[in-house]
Coordinates of C-alpha atoms in Angstrom, one line a residue:
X389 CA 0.0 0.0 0.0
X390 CA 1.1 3.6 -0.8
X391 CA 1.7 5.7 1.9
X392 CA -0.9 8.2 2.6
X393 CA -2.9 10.5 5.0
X394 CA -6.0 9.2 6.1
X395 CA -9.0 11.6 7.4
X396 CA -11.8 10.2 9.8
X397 CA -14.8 12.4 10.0
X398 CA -17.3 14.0 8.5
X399 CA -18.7 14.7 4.7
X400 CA -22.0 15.9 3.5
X401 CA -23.8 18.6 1.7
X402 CA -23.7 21.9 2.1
X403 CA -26.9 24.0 1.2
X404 CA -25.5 27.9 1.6
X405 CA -28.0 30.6 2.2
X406 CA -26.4 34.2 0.8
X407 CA -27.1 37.2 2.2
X408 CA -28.7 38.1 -1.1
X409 CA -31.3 35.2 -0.8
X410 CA -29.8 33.2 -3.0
X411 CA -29.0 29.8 -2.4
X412 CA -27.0 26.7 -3.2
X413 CA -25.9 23.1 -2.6
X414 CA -21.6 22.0 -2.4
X415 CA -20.4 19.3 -1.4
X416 CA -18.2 19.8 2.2
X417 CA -17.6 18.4 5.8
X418 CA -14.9 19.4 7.9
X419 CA -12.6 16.6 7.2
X420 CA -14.0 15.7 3.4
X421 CA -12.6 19.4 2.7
X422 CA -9.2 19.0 4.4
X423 CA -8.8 15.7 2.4
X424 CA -10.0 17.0 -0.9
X425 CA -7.5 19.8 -0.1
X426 CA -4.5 17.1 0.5
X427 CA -6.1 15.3 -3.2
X428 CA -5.8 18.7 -5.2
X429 CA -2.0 19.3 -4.0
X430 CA -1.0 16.2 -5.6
X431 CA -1.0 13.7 -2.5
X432 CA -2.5 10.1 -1.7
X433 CA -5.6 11.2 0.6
X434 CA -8.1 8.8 1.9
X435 CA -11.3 9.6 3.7
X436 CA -13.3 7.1 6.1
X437 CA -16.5 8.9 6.3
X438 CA -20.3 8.3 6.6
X439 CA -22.5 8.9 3.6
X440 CA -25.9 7.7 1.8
X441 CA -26.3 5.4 -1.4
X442 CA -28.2 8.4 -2.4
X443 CA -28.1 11.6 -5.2
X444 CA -26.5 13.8 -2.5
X445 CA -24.2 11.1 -1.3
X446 CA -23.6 10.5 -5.0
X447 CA -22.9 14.0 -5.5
X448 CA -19.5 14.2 -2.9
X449 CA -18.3 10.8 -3.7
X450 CA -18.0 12.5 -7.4
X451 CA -16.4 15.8 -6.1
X452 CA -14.3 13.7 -4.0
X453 CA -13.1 11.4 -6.7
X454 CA -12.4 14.5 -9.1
X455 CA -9.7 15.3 -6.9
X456 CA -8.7 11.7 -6.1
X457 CA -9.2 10.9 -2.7
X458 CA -10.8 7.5 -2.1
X459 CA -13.1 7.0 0.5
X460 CA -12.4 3.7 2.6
X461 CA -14.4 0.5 2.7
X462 CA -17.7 0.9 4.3
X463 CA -18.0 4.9 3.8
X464 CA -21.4 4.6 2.0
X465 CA -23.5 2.7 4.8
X466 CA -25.4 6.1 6.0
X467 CA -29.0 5.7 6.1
X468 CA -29.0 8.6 4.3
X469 CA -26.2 11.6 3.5
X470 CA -25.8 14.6 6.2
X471 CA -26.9 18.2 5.8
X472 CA -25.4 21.3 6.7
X473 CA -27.0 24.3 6.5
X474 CA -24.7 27.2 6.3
X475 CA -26.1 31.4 6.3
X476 CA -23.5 33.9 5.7
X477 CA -23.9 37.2 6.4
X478 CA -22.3 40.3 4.1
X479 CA -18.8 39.3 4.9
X480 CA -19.4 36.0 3.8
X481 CA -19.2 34.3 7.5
X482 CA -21.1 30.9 7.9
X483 CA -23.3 30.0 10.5
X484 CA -25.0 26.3 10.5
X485 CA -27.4 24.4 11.4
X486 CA -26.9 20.0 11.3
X487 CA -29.0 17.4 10.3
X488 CA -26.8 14.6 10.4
X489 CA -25.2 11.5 12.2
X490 CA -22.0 9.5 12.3
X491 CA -20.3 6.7 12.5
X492 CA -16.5 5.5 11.7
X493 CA -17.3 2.8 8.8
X494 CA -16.2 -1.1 10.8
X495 CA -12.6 -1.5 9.4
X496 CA -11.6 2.2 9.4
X497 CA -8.2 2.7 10.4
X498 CA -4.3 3.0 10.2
X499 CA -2.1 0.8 8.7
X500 CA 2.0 1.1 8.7
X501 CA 1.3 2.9 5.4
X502 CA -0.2 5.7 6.8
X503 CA 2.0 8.6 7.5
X504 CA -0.8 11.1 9.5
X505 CA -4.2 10.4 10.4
X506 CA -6.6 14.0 10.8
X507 CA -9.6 13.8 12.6
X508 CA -11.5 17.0 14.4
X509 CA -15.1 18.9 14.4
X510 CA -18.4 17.1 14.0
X511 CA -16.4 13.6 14.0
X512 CA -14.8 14.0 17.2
X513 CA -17.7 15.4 19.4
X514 CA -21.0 13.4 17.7
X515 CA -21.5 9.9 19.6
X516 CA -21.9 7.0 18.1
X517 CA -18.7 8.2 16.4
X518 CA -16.7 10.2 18.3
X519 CA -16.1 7.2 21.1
X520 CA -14.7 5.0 18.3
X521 CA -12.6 8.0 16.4
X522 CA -11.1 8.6 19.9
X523 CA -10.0 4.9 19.8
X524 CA -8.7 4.4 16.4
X525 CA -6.6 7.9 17.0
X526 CA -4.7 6.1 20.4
X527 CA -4.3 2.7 18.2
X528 CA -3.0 5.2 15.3
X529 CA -0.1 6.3 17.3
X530 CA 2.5 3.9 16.9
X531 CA 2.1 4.3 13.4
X532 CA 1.0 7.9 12.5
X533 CA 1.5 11.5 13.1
X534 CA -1.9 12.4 14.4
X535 CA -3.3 15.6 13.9
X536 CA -6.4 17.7 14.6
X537 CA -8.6 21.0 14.4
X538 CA -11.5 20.8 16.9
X539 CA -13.7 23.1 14.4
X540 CA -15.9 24.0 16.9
X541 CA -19.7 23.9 16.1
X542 CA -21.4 25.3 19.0
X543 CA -24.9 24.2 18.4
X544 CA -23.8 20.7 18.5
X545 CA -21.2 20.8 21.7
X546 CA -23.5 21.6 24.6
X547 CA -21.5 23.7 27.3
X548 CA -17.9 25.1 26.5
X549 CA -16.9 23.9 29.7
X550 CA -17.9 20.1 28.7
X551 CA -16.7 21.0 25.3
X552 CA -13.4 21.8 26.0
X553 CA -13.2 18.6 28.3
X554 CA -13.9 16.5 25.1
X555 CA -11.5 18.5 23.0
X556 CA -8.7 18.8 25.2
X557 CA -8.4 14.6 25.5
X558 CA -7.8 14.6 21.9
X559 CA -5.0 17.7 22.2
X560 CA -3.4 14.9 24.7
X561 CA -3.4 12.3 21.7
X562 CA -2.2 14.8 18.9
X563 CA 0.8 16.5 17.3
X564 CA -0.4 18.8 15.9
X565 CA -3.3 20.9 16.1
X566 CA -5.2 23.1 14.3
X567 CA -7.5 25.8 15.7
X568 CA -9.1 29.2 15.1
X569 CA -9.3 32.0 17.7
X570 CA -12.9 31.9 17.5
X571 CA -13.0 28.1 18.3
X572 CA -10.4 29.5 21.6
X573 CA -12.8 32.2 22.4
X574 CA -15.7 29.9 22.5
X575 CA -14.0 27.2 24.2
X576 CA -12.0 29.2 26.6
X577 CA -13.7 32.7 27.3
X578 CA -11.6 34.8 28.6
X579 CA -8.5 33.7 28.1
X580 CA -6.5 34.8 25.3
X581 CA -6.0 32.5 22.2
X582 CA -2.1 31.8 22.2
X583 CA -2.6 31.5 26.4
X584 CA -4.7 28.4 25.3
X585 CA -2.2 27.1 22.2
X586 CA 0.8 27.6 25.1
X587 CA -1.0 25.8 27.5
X588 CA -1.8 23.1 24.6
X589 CA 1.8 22.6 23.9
X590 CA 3.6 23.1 27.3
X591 CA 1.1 21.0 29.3
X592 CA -0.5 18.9 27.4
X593 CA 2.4 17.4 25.3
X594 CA 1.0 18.2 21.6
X595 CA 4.2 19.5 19.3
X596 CA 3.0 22.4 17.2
X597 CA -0.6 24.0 18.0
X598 CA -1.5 27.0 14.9
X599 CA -3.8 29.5 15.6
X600 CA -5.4 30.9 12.9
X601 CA -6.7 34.3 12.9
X602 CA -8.7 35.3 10.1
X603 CA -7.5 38.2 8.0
X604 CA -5.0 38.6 10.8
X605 CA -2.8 35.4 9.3
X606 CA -1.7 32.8 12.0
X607 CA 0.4 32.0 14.5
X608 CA 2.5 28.2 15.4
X609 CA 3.3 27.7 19.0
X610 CA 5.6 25.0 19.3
X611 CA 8.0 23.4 22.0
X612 CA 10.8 26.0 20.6
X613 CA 8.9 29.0 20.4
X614 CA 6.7 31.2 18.3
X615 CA 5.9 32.5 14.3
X616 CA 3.7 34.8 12.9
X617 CA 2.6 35.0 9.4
X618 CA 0.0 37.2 7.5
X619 CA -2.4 36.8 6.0
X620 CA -2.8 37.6 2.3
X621 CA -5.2 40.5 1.1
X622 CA -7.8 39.3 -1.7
X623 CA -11.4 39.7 -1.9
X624 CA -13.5 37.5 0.4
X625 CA -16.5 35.5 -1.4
X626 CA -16.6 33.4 1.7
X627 CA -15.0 31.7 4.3
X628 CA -16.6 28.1 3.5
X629 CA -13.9 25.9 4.4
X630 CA -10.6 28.4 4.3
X631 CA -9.6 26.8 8.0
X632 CA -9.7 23.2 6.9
X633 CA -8.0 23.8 3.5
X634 CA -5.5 25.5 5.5
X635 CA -5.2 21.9 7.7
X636 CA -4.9 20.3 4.3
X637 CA -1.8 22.4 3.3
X638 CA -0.3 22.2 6.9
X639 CA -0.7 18.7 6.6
X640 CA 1.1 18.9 3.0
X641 CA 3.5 20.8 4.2
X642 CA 4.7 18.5 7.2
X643 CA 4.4 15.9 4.4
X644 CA 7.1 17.7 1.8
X645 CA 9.5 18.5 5.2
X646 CA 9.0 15.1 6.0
X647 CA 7.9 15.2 9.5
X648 CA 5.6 12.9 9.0
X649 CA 4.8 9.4 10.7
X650 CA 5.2 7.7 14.2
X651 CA 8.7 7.5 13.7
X652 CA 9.6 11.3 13.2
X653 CA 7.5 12.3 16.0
X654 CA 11.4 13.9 17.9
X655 CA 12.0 15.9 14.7
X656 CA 8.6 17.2 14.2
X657 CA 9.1 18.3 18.2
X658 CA 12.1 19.9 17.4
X659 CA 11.0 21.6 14.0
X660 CA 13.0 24.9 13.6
X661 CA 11.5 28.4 13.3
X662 CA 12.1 28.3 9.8
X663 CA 10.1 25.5 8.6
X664 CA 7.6 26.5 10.3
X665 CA 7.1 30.0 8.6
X666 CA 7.8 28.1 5.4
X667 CA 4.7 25.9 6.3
X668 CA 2.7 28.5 7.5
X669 CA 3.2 30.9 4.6
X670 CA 1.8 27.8 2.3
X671 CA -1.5 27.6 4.3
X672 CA -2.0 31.2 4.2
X673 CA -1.7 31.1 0.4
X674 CA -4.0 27.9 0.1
X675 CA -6.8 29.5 2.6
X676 CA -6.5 33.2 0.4
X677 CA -7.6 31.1 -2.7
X678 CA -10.1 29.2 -1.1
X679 CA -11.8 32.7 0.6
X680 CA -11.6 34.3 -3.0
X681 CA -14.1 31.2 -4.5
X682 CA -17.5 30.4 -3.6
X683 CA -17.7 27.3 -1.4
X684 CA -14.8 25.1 -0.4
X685 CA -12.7 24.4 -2.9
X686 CA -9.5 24.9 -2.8
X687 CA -6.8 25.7 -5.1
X688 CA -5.2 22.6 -7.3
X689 CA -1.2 22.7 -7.0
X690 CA -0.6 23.9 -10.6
X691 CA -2.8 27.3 -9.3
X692 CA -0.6 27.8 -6.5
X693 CA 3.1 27.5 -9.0
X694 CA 1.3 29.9 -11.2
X695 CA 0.5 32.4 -8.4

């Protein structure tokens, strides 16, 4: 088997309400986008996922496929495909509403091929799932760089308090994390952003945690230290998946320094301050293309060399 990156979670439909009233079905999910991401810049991604034998399922198996990811065995045993309802406002911000479940298909899961496994949001907080991705992340260890981007979705994760109790036993199993400052300042009111990355790194053992900040760029916190990037200035359609095409280029990046798999866990830990900006000025250029385009879809690799 080839080695690859393999993303548990979530991928269904996205119907977006405009501010103008219009309105419009894409494919998405959290972790469908980050792998679609990882598919368009040229790399083996696989998603184990949960999806109908239905026209919508039918729909993001095709989007997926156009951009060659493969969905693992048992990803199309959904009753029925999952719903997101996303509204953005004049900026082109998303808020949602869910009508979905999820489940991690039977034989989901690493093998000695798999350099990184990427799990997060809906997938890692919505039972029956979340209990069984939480095990196949600690069996993935030995093997796999894990990484992960809680993608907090209020509506479905109850209390911050309890919320932040869920997310922070998956920091404790990760590498590297992922995480906006909105997702912090839900989570963690009152307490400012990089306090909570620090605290994620320092304390609770993960190597690199990136905050992202919106048109403010992003920031890595790592065992070593801190780097800043900004962001880039284009003209915001909307933000429909910019954070998790952002994962998907971190995750390409780590891939090209190769820092990934079980066995380069030390080096990823002691990653210098230059890699990291070099990583981090990638994301910011895959997120500004994916902001500038309606939906999530992110930029193939031939789009970023002729930028």
């Amino acid at each position: 088997m080839a080695r690859h990156v393999l993303a548990v979670g979530e991928a269904l439909v996205d119907v977006v309400h405009r501010a103008d009233g219009s309105s419009a079905e894409h494919p998405g999910g959290s972790l469908a986008n980050v792998a679609l991401t990882l598919g368009r810049l040229g790399r083996d991604s696989r998603l184990a996922t949960w999806l109908g034998r239905d026209d919508r399922g039918d729909a993001v198996r095709a989007w997926l496929a156009e951009s060659s990811v493969t969905t693992t065995a048992g990803s199309d045993r959904a009753p029925r495909t999952s719903v997101a309802q996303a509204t953005l406002d004049a900026g082109g911000s998303a808020t949602y509403e869910f009508d979905l479940e999820w489940q991690v298909p039977d034989d989901a899961g690493a093998t000695a091929d798999t350099l990184a496994v990427h799990t997060g949001s809906i997938a890692a907080v919505l039972e029956p799932g979340a209990s069984d991705v939480r095990a196949l992340v600690e069996a993935a260890r030995t093997t796999s760089t894990i990484t992960y981007d809680p993608n907090a979705r209020p509506v479905l994760m109850g209390e911050p308090a309890v919320a932040r109790t869920h997310v922070e036993a998956l920091v404790r199993l990760a590498d590297v994390v992922k995480v906006s400052d909105e997702d912090l300042e839900w989570l963690a009111a009152g307490t400012a952003p990089l306090d909570v990355a620090r605290a994620w790194v320092h304390d609770l053992g993960a190597a690199m945690v990136v905050v992202t900040f919106g048109g403010e760029g992003a920031t890595a916190v790592t065992t070593s230290g801190e780097v800043h990037v900004p962001s880039r200035s284009v003209q915001v359609v909307d933000t429909v998946g910019a954070g998790d095409s952002f994962m998907g280029a971190l995750l390409d990046g780590l891939w090209s320094a190769e820092l990934l798999g079980a066995d380069r866990r030390d080096a990823l830990r002691a990653i210098d301050h230059h890699t990291v900006q070099t990583l981090l000025a990638r994301c910011v250029a895959v997120a500004a293309v994916t902001v500038s385009r309606a939906g999530a879809n992110p930029p193939w690799s031939h789009e970023l060399e002729d930028a």
